[in-house]
XYZ file of C-alpha atoms in Angstrom:
647
model
C -53.378 -17.850 -3.185
C -56.051 -19.426 -0.597
C -54.223 -20.736 2.666
C -54.689 -24.654 2.942
C -55.886 -24.176 6.583
C -59.175 -22.601 4.798
C -59.490 -25.510 2.266
C -59.225 -27.764 4.883
C -62.020 -26.140 6.951
C -63.981 -26.467 4.016
C -63.413 -29.993 3.210
C -63.891 -31.272 6.840
C -67.289 -29.613 6.757
C -68.274 -31.305 3.683
C -70.255 -34.551 4.161
C -68.714 -38.064 3.108
C -67.458 -37.913 -0.735
C -69.766 -41.102 -1.330
C -72.723 -38.764 0.040
C -72.314 -35.668 -2.658
C -70.700 -37.998 -5.530
C -74.299 -39.951 -5.232
C -75.837 -36.194 -6.137
C -74.232 -37.536 -9.602
C -74.540 -41.188 -9.905
C -75.569 -43.894 -8.421
C -73.078 -45.867 -6.108
C -73.163 -49.307 -4.995
C -70.610 -51.014 -2.185
C -68.194 -53.392 -3.143
C -65.341 -54.003 -0.418
C -63.978 -51.169 1.254
C -65.211 -48.546 -1.414
C -68.365 -47.508 -3.511
C -68.339 -48.130 -7.582
C -70.487 -46.296 -10.151
C -70.415 -45.056 -13.685
C -68.060 -42.960 -14.471
C -69.384 -39.295 -15.260
C -66.061 -38.426 -17.413
C -66.286 -40.767 -20.291
C -68.630 -42.699 -22.055
C -68.538 -46.005 -20.477
C -71.316 -48.404 -19.196
C -69.722 -50.248 -16.281
C -68.824 -49.260 -13.083
C -65.109 -48.086 -13.160
C -65.357 -45.102 -10.933
C -63.946 -46.198 -7.383
C -64.853 -43.736 -4.173
C -63.154 -43.860 -1.141
C -64.626 -42.086 2.166
C -61.175 -42.901 3.958
C -59.403 -40.902 2.631
C -62.154 -38.881 0.710
C -60.954 -39.253 -2.940
C -62.270 -40.897 -6.059
C -60.574 -42.754 -9.360
C -61.450 -43.919 -12.735
C -59.567 -46.923 -13.307
C -60.538 -46.615 -17.235
C -60.109 -42.999 -17.766
C -57.728 -42.402 -15.020
C -59.655 -39.058 -13.772
C -58.630 -38.939 -9.917
C -58.887 -36.437 -6.955
C -60.874 -35.353 -3.814
C -64.554 -34.057 -3.597
C -63.574 -30.532 -5.068
C -61.563 -31.846 -7.981
C -64.836 -34.160 -8.965
C -67.188 -30.819 -8.699
C -64.552 -28.695 -10.374
C -64.220 -31.429 -13.460
C -68.050 -32.145 -13.652
C -69.201 -28.353 -13.380
C -66.246 -26.907 -15.210
C -65.605 -24.369 -12.266
C -62.709 -22.878 -11.321
C -61.098 -24.142 -7.874
C -62.640 -20.718 -6.329
C -65.933 -21.049 -7.747
C -66.238 -24.622 -6.906
C -65.212 -23.507 -2.992
C -67.668 -21.182 -3.174
C -70.518 -23.686 -4.541
C -69.837 -25.906 -1.686
C -69.624 -22.879 1.091
C -73.142 -21.975 -0.277
C -74.727 -25.321 -0.460
C -73.298 -26.682 2.575
C -73.629 -23.074 4.344
C -70.043 -23.506 5.490
C -69.255 -20.320 7.566
C -65.892 -18.595 6.936
C -64.238 -14.890 7.480
C -65.412 -12.765 4.446
C -62.148 -12.002 3.588
C -61.372 -15.808 3.006
C -60.179 -15.077 -0.717
C -59.017 -12.821 -3.138
C -61.850 -11.343 -4.885
C -59.735 -10.818 -8.065
C -59.435 -14.900 -8.035
C -63.360 -15.353 -8.391
C -63.624 -14.064 -12.180
C -66.387 -15.726 -13.931
C -65.287 -17.695 -16.926
C -67.641 -16.834 -19.927
C -69.962 -20.260 -19.220
C -70.374 -19.492 -15.754
C -71.544 -15.840 -16.582
C -74.016 -17.084 -19.200
C -75.345 -19.731 -16.378
C -75.799 -16.554 -14.054
C -77.424 -14.575 -16.545
C -79.755 -17.507 -17.238
C -80.583 -17.691 -13.532
C -81.461 -14.227 -13.732
C -83.671 -14.620 -16.302
C -85.324 -17.446 -14.844
C -86.068 -15.412 -11.389
C -87.315 -12.688 -13.933
C -90.159 -15.188 -15.614
C -91.215 -16.448 -12.564
C -91.545 -12.816 -10.905
C -93.973 -11.942 -14.155
C -95.860 -15.090 -13.693
C -97.000 -14.767 -9.721
C -96.155 -11.011 -8.909
C -97.771 -9.324 -12.459
C -101.364 -8.756 -13.304
C -100.705 -9.824 -16.613
C -98.972 -13.039 -15.485
C -101.690 -13.995 -12.851
C -104.584 -13.100 -15.344
C -102.995 -14.600 -18.468
C -100.521 -17.567 -17.373
C -100.715 -18.274 -13.974
C -105.116 -18.773 -14.638
C -103.965 -20.908 -17.681
C -101.644 -23.253 -15.665
C -103.945 -23.883 -13.118
C -106.925 -24.702 -15.685
C -104.528 -27.093 -17.096
C -104.235 -28.481 -13.693
C -101.080 -27.475 -12.615
C -100.857 -26.919 -9.248
C -98.777 -24.161 -7.300
C -96.840 -26.606 -5.743
C -95.591 -28.308 -9.024
C -95.221 -24.457 -10.448
C -92.582 -24.035 -7.749
C -90.910 -27.468 -7.994
C -90.255 -26.562 -11.737
C -89.972 -23.023 -11.353
C -92.310 -22.416 -14.080
C -92.741 -18.446 -15.641
C -93.964 -16.588 -17.993
C -92.136 -14.235 -20.461
C -94.739 -10.935 -20.766
C -95.935 -9.799 -24.173
C -94.541 -6.556 -24.780
C -91.797 -6.523 -27.300
C -88.374 -6.619 -25.816
C -89.884 -6.460 -22.297
C -87.104 -9.016 -20.521
C -84.299 -7.765 -22.831
C -85.057 -4.038 -21.790
C -85.148 -5.062 -18.134
C -81.785 -7.790 -18.463
C -79.636 -4.693 -19.830
C -80.794 -2.344 -17.029
C -79.518 -4.893 -14.439
C -76.239 -4.783 -16.630
C -76.458 -7.753 -19.246
C -75.237 -7.164 -22.902
C -77.374 -8.042 -25.788
C -74.697 -10.343 -26.795
C -74.478 -12.603 -23.853
C -78.372 -12.102 -24.171
C -78.550 -13.825 -27.388
C -76.037 -16.316 -26.626
C -78.049 -17.868 -23.805
C -80.926 -17.687 -26.616
C -83.407 -15.210 -24.609
C -83.131 -12.438 -27.303
C -83.440 -12.278 -31.255
C -81.652 -9.241 -32.456
C -82.121 -7.960 -36.367
C -80.820 -4.896 -38.386
C -83.982 -3.159 -37.153
C -85.423 -4.389 -34.283
C -84.853 -6.496 -30.965
C -87.354 -9.138 -29.341
C -87.644 -11.282 -26.850
C -87.842 -14.946 -27.834
C -90.455 -16.518 -25.534
C -92.748 -13.513 -25.444
C -96.137 -14.394 -24.478
C -95.339 -17.927 -23.573
C -95.283 -19.998 -20.296
C -92.066 -20.725 -19.702
C -90.325 -23.915 -18.535
C -86.759 -23.760 -17.231
C -84.351 -26.168 -18.108
C -81.353 -27.212 -15.577
C -78.516 -29.219 -15.440
C -77.830 -32.140 -13.055
C -76.604 -29.562 -10.164
C -79.854 -27.586 -10.761
C -78.331 -24.544 -12.654
C -80.543 -22.767 -15.273
C -78.798 -23.669 -18.733
C -81.818 -22.937 -21.360
C -85.767 -22.483 -21.351
C -88.735 -24.352 -23.539
C -91.645 -22.000 -23.883
C -95.272 -22.932 -25.119
C -97.642 -20.485 -26.399
C -101.380 -20.099 -24.900
C -102.992 -18.946 -28.298
C -105.112 -21.595 -29.629
C -105.621 -19.935 -32.748
C -104.290 -22.245 -35.521
C -104.914 -19.947 -38.483
C -101.729 -18.282 -37.033
C -99.653 -21.254 -37.182
C -98.026 -20.114 -34.035
C -95.489 -23.261 -32.882
C -96.841 -24.829 -29.816
C -93.494 -25.419 -28.013
C -89.988 -23.382 -29.144
C -86.806 -24.206 -27.086
C -83.430 -22.492 -26.372
C -80.881 -22.797 -29.448
C -77.664 -24.668 -28.973
C -75.826 -22.594 -27.152
C -72.291 -22.470 -25.043
C -74.268 -23.774 -21.390
C -77.295 -25.963 -23.668
C -76.574 -28.660 -25.626
C -80.019 -30.115 -26.165
C -78.835 -33.879 -26.863
C -76.781 -33.629 -23.606
C -80.076 -32.587 -20.956
C -82.762 -34.517 -19.870
C -85.966 -32.248 -18.601
C -86.618 -32.970 -14.895
C -83.746 -34.907 -14.167
C -82.300 -32.621 -11.531
C -85.943 -33.221 -9.999
C -85.509 -36.994 -10.318
C -82.626 -37.936 -9.720
C -83.017 -39.140 -6.088
C -86.071 -40.766 -6.908
C -84.208 -42.638 -9.929
C -81.715 -43.632 -7.696
C -84.083 -45.050 -4.790
C -86.635 -46.979 -7.404
C -83.522 -47.971 -9.628
C -85.494 -47.023 -12.699
C -86.547 -43.988 -15.082
C -89.602 -43.504 -16.738
C -89.057 -41.586 -20.178
C -92.197 -39.477 -21.730
C -91.871 -36.765 -24.555
C -92.757 -33.516 -22.909
C -92.463 -30.797 -20.030
C -96.238 -31.466 -19.173
C -96.188 -34.713 -19.439
C -93.046 -34.684 -16.730
C -95.039 -32.295 -13.915
C -98.277 -34.121 -14.398
C -96.932 -37.383 -13.882
C -95.178 -35.514 -10.522
C -98.619 -34.401 -9.441
C -99.778 -38.064 -10.092
C -97.238 -39.318 -7.546
C -94.431 -40.583 -10.005
C -91.236 -38.700 -9.537
C -88.785 -40.788 -11.131
C -89.418 -39.252 -14.765
C -87.969 -37.225 -17.350
C -88.530 -35.965 -20.571
C -86.137 -35.813 -23.741
C -88.017 -32.629 -24.690
C -86.924 -30.973 -27.879
C -85.125 -33.632 -29.405
C -85.341 -37.560 -30.271
C -83.689 -39.549 -27.649
C -79.699 -39.352 -28.336
C -77.104 -41.860 -26.902
C -75.664 -38.855 -24.790
C -79.129 -38.535 -22.637
C -78.944 -42.798 -22.498
C -75.571 -42.425 -20.937
C -76.409 -39.711 -18.496
C -79.404 -41.798 -17.396
C -76.925 -44.614 -17.450
C -75.463 -43.212 -14.248
C -78.171 -43.709 -11.730
C -79.907 -46.485 -12.908
C -79.475 -49.612 -15.552
C -83.566 -49.899 -15.679
C -85.893 -47.427 -17.964
C -89.567 -47.678 -18.593
C -90.627 -45.728 -21.866
C -94.575 -44.628 -21.306
C -95.600 -43.751 -24.806
C -98.733 -42.432 -26.558
C -101.186 -45.147 -27.348
C -101.131 -44.413 -31.150
C -98.404 -45.920 -33.627
C -96.527 -42.677 -33.901
C -96.082 -42.996 -30.279
C -95.178 -46.774 -30.762
C -92.525 -45.856 -33.216
C -90.669 -43.325 -31.334
C -90.681 -45.695 -28.553
C -88.764 -48.356 -30.672
C -86.228 -45.758 -31.698
C -85.420 -44.898 -28.281
C -85.077 -48.341 -27.198
C -82.329 -49.301 -29.743
C -80.315 -46.463 -28.205
C -80.794 -47.916 -24.539
C -80.595 -52.023 -25.709
C -77.242 -50.798 -27.003
C -75.759 -49.330 -23.645
C -77.007 -52.861 -22.059
C -79.902 -51.168 -20.016
C -82.846 -53.114 -19.252
C -85.953 -51.659 -21.289
C -89.781 -51.674 -19.945
C -92.802 -50.120 -21.790
C -96.033 -48.842 -20.463
C -98.384 -48.478 -23.595
C -101.389 -45.629 -22.752
C -104.854 -46.352 -24.187
C -105.372 -44.941 -27.378
C -105.846 -41.045 -27.904
C -104.017 -40.538 -24.185
C -101.015 -39.382 -23.601
C -98.932 -39.176 -20.122
C -100.258 -35.571 -19.406
C -103.814 -36.202 -20.271
C -104.102 -39.799 -18.540
C -102.446 -38.485 -15.464
C -104.496 -35.653 -14.897
C -107.455 -37.672 -15.775
C -106.913 -40.817 -13.620
C -106.433 -40.786 -9.929
C -105.047 -43.837 -10.389
C -102.309 -43.476 -12.429
C -99.124 -44.573 -10.409
C -100.815 -47.642 -9.803
C -102.050 -48.175 -13.984
C -98.300 -47.511 -14.678
C -96.784 -49.804 -12.273
C -99.483 -52.548 -13.333
C -98.764 -52.088 -16.875
C -95.111 -52.105 -16.854
C -94.059 -54.567 -19.682
C -90.521 -56.025 -20.586
C -89.945 -54.341 -24.285
C -88.724 -57.246 -26.207
C -91.560 -59.307 -24.619
C -94.141 -56.774 -25.607
C -92.962 -55.674 -29.102
C -92.809 -59.287 -30.003
C -96.509 -60.005 -29.193
C -97.326 -56.643 -30.429
C -95.618 -57.224 -33.960
C -97.018 -60.966 -34.477
C -100.322 -59.580 -33.788
C -99.988 -56.952 -36.593
C -98.864 -59.938 -39.285
C -102.702 -61.537 -39.276
C -100.686 -64.983 -40.252
C -99.063 -63.444 -42.983
C -96.002 -65.345 -43.658
C -94.239 -62.452 -45.003
C -95.208 -59.611 -42.430
C -94.229 -62.746 -39.712
C -90.332 -63.363 -41.133
C -90.053 -59.674 -41.201
C -91.477 -59.221 -37.581
C -89.280 -61.935 -36.040
C -86.590 -60.205 -37.826
C -86.853 -57.052 -36.560
C -87.223 -58.234 -32.687
C -83.583 -60.081 -33.157
C -82.108 -57.174 -34.586
C -83.031 -55.313 -31.573
C -81.492 -58.033 -29.548
C -78.355 -58.053 -31.827
C -77.736 -54.347 -30.059
C -77.251 -55.504 -26.848
C -73.836 -55.777 -25.796
C -74.007 -58.312 -23.206
C -74.022 -62.060 -23.877
C -75.997 -63.407 -20.973
C -78.814 -60.643 -21.650
C -79.039 -61.803 -25.558
C -79.214 -65.326 -24.617
C -82.457 -64.760 -22.142
C -84.411 -62.527 -24.534
C -83.744 -65.185 -27.263
C -85.241 -67.589 -25.361
C -87.924 -65.835 -24.741
C -88.533 -64.519 -28.029
C -88.085 -68.269 -29.252
C -90.958 -69.167 -26.820
C -93.441 -66.206 -27.668
C -92.715 -66.897 -31.630
C -92.986 -70.134 -31.404
C -89.529 -70.656 -33.313
C -86.820 -72.656 -32.841
C -83.853 -70.971 -30.937
C -81.022 -72.008 -33.099
C -83.069 -70.782 -36.202
C -83.431 -67.179 -34.404
C -79.646 -67.368 -33.459
C -78.558 -68.109 -37.457
C -80.711 -64.808 -38.267
C -78.905 -63.065 -35.083
C -75.592 -64.248 -36.377
C -76.368 -62.142 -39.842
C -77.120 -59.200 -37.656
C -73.436 -59.467 -36.151
C -71.763 -60.129 -39.051
C -73.141 -57.108 -40.883
C -72.251 -54.791 -38.024
C -68.967 -56.307 -38.017
C -68.472 -55.357 -41.353
C -69.758 -51.831 -40.759
C -67.050 -51.419 -37.881
C -64.032 -52.740 -40.358
C -65.214 -50.222 -42.775
C -65.151 -47.011 -40.171
C -61.479 -48.616 -38.816
C -60.257 -48.360 -42.505
C -61.965 -44.997 -43.266
C -60.481 -43.576 -39.638
C -56.938 -45.720 -38.956
C -55.484 -45.204 -35.627
C -52.188 -43.306 -35.054
C -49.500 -45.524 -34.377
C -48.396 -45.575 -30.605
C -45.151 -43.738 -31.714
C -46.809 -40.977 -33.497
C -49.370 -40.264 -30.678
C -46.592 -39.864 -28.327
C -45.202 -36.807 -27.186
C -41.641 -37.418 -28.090
C -40.003 -34.211 -26.885
C -41.237 -34.849 -23.300
C -38.280 -36.219 -21.113
C -38.569 -39.525 -20.019
C -37.985 -40.285 -16.462
C -36.155 -43.535 -16.139
C -36.919 -43.731 -12.367
C -40.743 -43.147 -12.498
C -42.044 -46.457 -10.571
C -39.384 -46.368 -7.872
C -39.749 -42.553 -6.998
C -43.955 -43.322 -7.329
C -43.254 -46.148 -4.963
C -41.522 -43.495 -2.811
C -43.957 -41.124 -2.662
C -46.571 -43.579 -2.352
C -45.001 -44.419 1.191
C -44.075 -41.376 2.232
C -47.653 -40.254 1.577
C -49.680 -43.183 3.325
C -47.023 -43.994 5.712
C -44.639 -41.423 6.478
C -46.155 -40.567 10.020
C -45.519 -43.973 11.166
C -42.763 -45.212 13.624
C -40.342 -47.107 11.535
C -37.303 -48.150 13.914
C -35.243 -47.170 16.919
C -32.094 -45.109 16.181
C -29.345 -44.187 18.601
C -28.666 -40.247 19.529
C -25.558 -39.550 18.745
C -22.622 -39.001 21.888
C -25.381 -40.618 24.314
C -26.695 -43.780 25.259
C -30.621 -42.927 24.259
C -32.429 -43.972 21.515
C -35.148 -42.184 19.632
C -37.874 -43.406 17.111
C -37.105 -42.591 13.449
C -40.333 -42.061 11.161
C -40.570 -43.512 7.634
C -40.343 -40.048 5.995
C -37.688 -39.177 8.085
C -35.536 -42.306 6.812
C -36.525 -41.738 3.784
C -35.394 -38.041 3.365
C -32.276 -38.913 5.490
C -31.359 -41.363 3.009
C -32.078 -39.178 -0.336
C -30.115 -36.027 1.233
C -27.144 -38.501 2.232
C -26.994 -39.056 -1.693
C -28.394 -35.673 -3.082
C -31.171 -37.438 -5.013
C -33.675 -35.458 -6.441
C -36.336 -36.233 -9.036
C -36.196 -34.948 -12.947
C -40.209 -34.792 -12.660
C -41.156 -31.620 -11.389
C -44.665 -32.432 -9.895
C -42.655 -35.442 -7.713
C -39.860 -32.957 -6.710
C -42.751 -30.505 -5.711
C -44.215 -33.078 -3.498
C -40.732 -34.125 -1.989
C -40.111 -30.076 -0.927
C -43.261 -29.497 0.329
C -43.262 -32.513 2.358
C -39.932 -31.954 3.669
C -40.690 -28.041 4.700
C -44.344 -29.870 6.668
C -42.180 -32.675 7.997
C -41.596 -31.645 11.676
C -45.043 -30.031 11.968
C -47.098 -31.422 14.628
C -50.157 -33.564 13.515
C -48.958 -33.071 9.792
C -51.338 -35.391 8.087
C -49.368 -35.936 4.202
C -52.394 -37.990 2.850
C -54.945 -35.197 3.952
C -52.403 -32.457 2.910
C -51.727 -33.817 -0.576
C -55.019 -35.047 -1.371
C -56.282 -31.297 -0.879
C -53.852 -29.658 -2.243
C -54.482 -26.190 -4.223
C -53.025 -27.492 -7.187
C -55.135 -29.629 -8.964
C -51.965 -31.851 -10.373
C -50.843 -32.471 -6.995
C -53.854 -33.396 -5.684
C -55.045 -35.439 -8.525
C -51.427 -37.470 -8.489
C -52.050 -37.965 -4.468
C -55.385 -39.563 -5.248
C -54.132 -41.868 -7.883
C -51.237 -42.943 -5.970
C -53.402 -43.642 -2.986
C -56.328 -45.762 -4.803
C -53.234 -47.530 -6.262
C -53.519 -50.656 -3.384
C -50.600 -52.402 -4.657
C -47.873 -51.439 -6.616
C -45.971 -54.279 -9.138
C -42.468 -54.559 -8.152
C -40.424 -57.749 -6.839
C -40.264 -56.167 -3.085
C -43.908 -56.666 -3.304
C -44.328 -60.177 -4.384
C -43.397 -63.513 -1.467
C -43.483 -66.850 -3.209
C -45.963 -65.348 -5.763
C -48.733 -63.861 -3.096
C -49.211 -60.260 -2.260
C -48.403 -58.509 1.219
C -51.626 -57.290 2.368
C -50.769 -55.838 5.822
C -47.667 -53.482 4.642
C -47.423 -51.654 7.886
C -46.615 -54.819 9.589
C -43.215 -54.996 7.785
C -42.436 -51.052 7.283
C -39.094 -51.951 8.782
C -38.052 -54.184 6.464
C -40.020 -52.816 3.679
C -39.099 -49.233 3.528
C -35.178 -49.436 3.462
C -35.698 -51.871 0.487
C -37.597 -49.205 -1.571
C -35.143 -46.708 -0.891
C -32.383 -49.539 -1.905
C -34.359 -50.319 -5.000
C -34.356 -46.736 -5.735
C -30.576 -46.343 -5.479
C -29.624 -49.518 -7.282
C -31.989 -48.300 -10.118
C -30.057 -44.765 -10.476
C -27.025 -46.178 -9.956
C -27.337 -48.916 -13.159
C -28.475 -45.838 -15.368
C -25.165 -43.845 -13.968
C -22.869 -47.415 -15.189
C -24.654 -47.181 -18.326
C -24.110 -43.424 -18.930
C -20.624 -43.871 -17.942
C -19.781 -46.588 -19.958
C -21.540 -44.721 -22.949
C -19.135 -41.518 -22.220
C -16.359 -44.194 -22.300
C -17.115 -45.139 -25.694
C -17.471 -41.982 -27.023
C -13.957 -40.712 -26.404
C -12.416 -40.373 -30.251
C -9.040 -39.577 -28.830
C -7.621 -42.803 -27.591
C -4.298 -41.193 -26.499
C -6.539 -39.137 -23.697
C -5.451 -41.510 -21.039
C -6.248 -39.719 -18.170
C -9.895 -39.313 -19.249
C -10.591 -43.034 -19.849
C -8.711 -43.951 -16.423
C -11.184 -41.647 -14.834
C -14.112 -43.100 -16.257
C -12.881 -46.500 -15.527
C -12.570 -46.141 -12.062
C -15.778 -44.294 -11.776
C -17.512 -47.303 -13.439
C -15.619 -49.509 -11.415
C -16.890 -47.637 -8.274
C -20.630 -47.580 -9.067
C -20.077 -51.541 -9.562
C -19.165 -51.697 -6.259
C -22.033 -49.870 -4.970
C -24.422 -51.635 -7.387
C -22.923 -55.051 -5.900
C -23.427 -53.978 -2.117
C -26.927 -52.913 -2.778
C -27.943 -56.022 -5.172
C -26.801 -58.120 -2.310
C -28.896 -56.540 0.271
C -31.988 -56.721 -2.004
C -31.127 -60.340 -2.623
C -30.364 -59.384 -6.859
C -28.291 -60.480 -8.922
C -25.273 -57.807 -10.391
C -25.328 -57.890 -14.112
C -21.895 -58.177 -15.475
C -21.023 -55.788 -18.815
């Protein structure tokens, strides 16, 4: 177990939580916190709340919550120790060499594979820049293509030598296994031979959003078309590389995407690199695959505006339209930049010194551009015109947000010179068709009932809400002064803290929770209760037990708890700390009242289950206990201003 003081030092040495999370998605201010698109579920609206004080996050949709270490753990699929090591390395935090148990730092299989992919990337880079073969063949090829050293270093390009299996042999010398090399897709093994997948190719490493190598693309330098050598080959699907979830260049582009609030999408590796050299840095490519919904959702975390740059031919236009449908479904704004016929982003960026200006001048709203382009293709043929109008309306029908649909319908009506109500009739057809498809899907995949989905074997905690209230007050207000009390046997007084009062009351009635997580927090809190400068919110938010930390984060992001004591004449109390002396006793009394009422029900149930009516002694004992409990119930109810329940 890593010492808490080490964890505290690491967290205190980190930048504010919003700065770190901003490396993964766009955050925007909202009141006393920041909000963004949650990366842990397929959402399109900002449901992730990030609080710099006390350094926690929570998604109100999927209920993920925690501190910055939990965010990185979940996003990067790391262990707690690996997460600590990552932030220590990245933010250069100084710690003793023996800060953790080396045995706890065993890598998971995905982490082993990423580590091996990193080694392969460095091997390829070394082959490109430090070997005669690499410099004379691959480096010469790249510079001839106009790719400069700065771009080569920025995208960490490399070269795989032509000798059969050379990289695989060297990796084995360094301790890698053939099985792991096969798993990351760099080695191909057959019955009687082993080869490097990318031999004799320029290498384009593919990074995840955190900059870790997860795959590769390789381009041949051979121009002999008779051999039918594939120009590009990519890593196959592996445990660490899923091409439909990755965008080439996103790691290098994400900061500029956030700054510009726009992302350019192109097709290939060299398109991205050439645009970077031309000064356009907020660009990514869906290399190796058509644009997928997962890639669109990945972009949605950084911006709500996407600009597609496509080749100036019919195939490029068709690819653009296919990608646009997915982007529109996510409610994003879509623009296009059509290039001159015969050009692609790579060639046009290299040949045009004013490329950046050209892109900015020629950005067009996609619906507007497509409307004009499709109408121009109809050549006044009424059937073609009707088909074109229907296609544009179909695209508009995909948009999930009403205000955007209305905007585009007005624009479409103006450009196509057709009445808006006629367009809405066409729109309704597509919406009805979509609704019918959803209905069929729901019938084929029925949702299990609530009872079926529940885990009925779990013990239900009847005091869950009350115990959560007590824990929240302990974490948020525990160290604050509550009231003065007389010191027994003296004329002096001492100040009682909120936490001391709560624990005194719980101990007096020997109250504990059946929820092991709640009880663990209570036990640890009590153990640290009298420590100088104990900060319960920080302690539990940054607790090494991920379950404790996540629960504490959720509690502290719940600003209000729905219960009678929180409402006064229909208005929420905002300044809780001003009325703690009144509120805390009521919170504890409300908890006790709930416990008493459950005990009364259990005693009454026990009384009814006595089969032998001659067991008068047992009957009288239970009746007396019920009577005593009802007296306590009456006192607590009177104190809380509630009516007692008769029966």
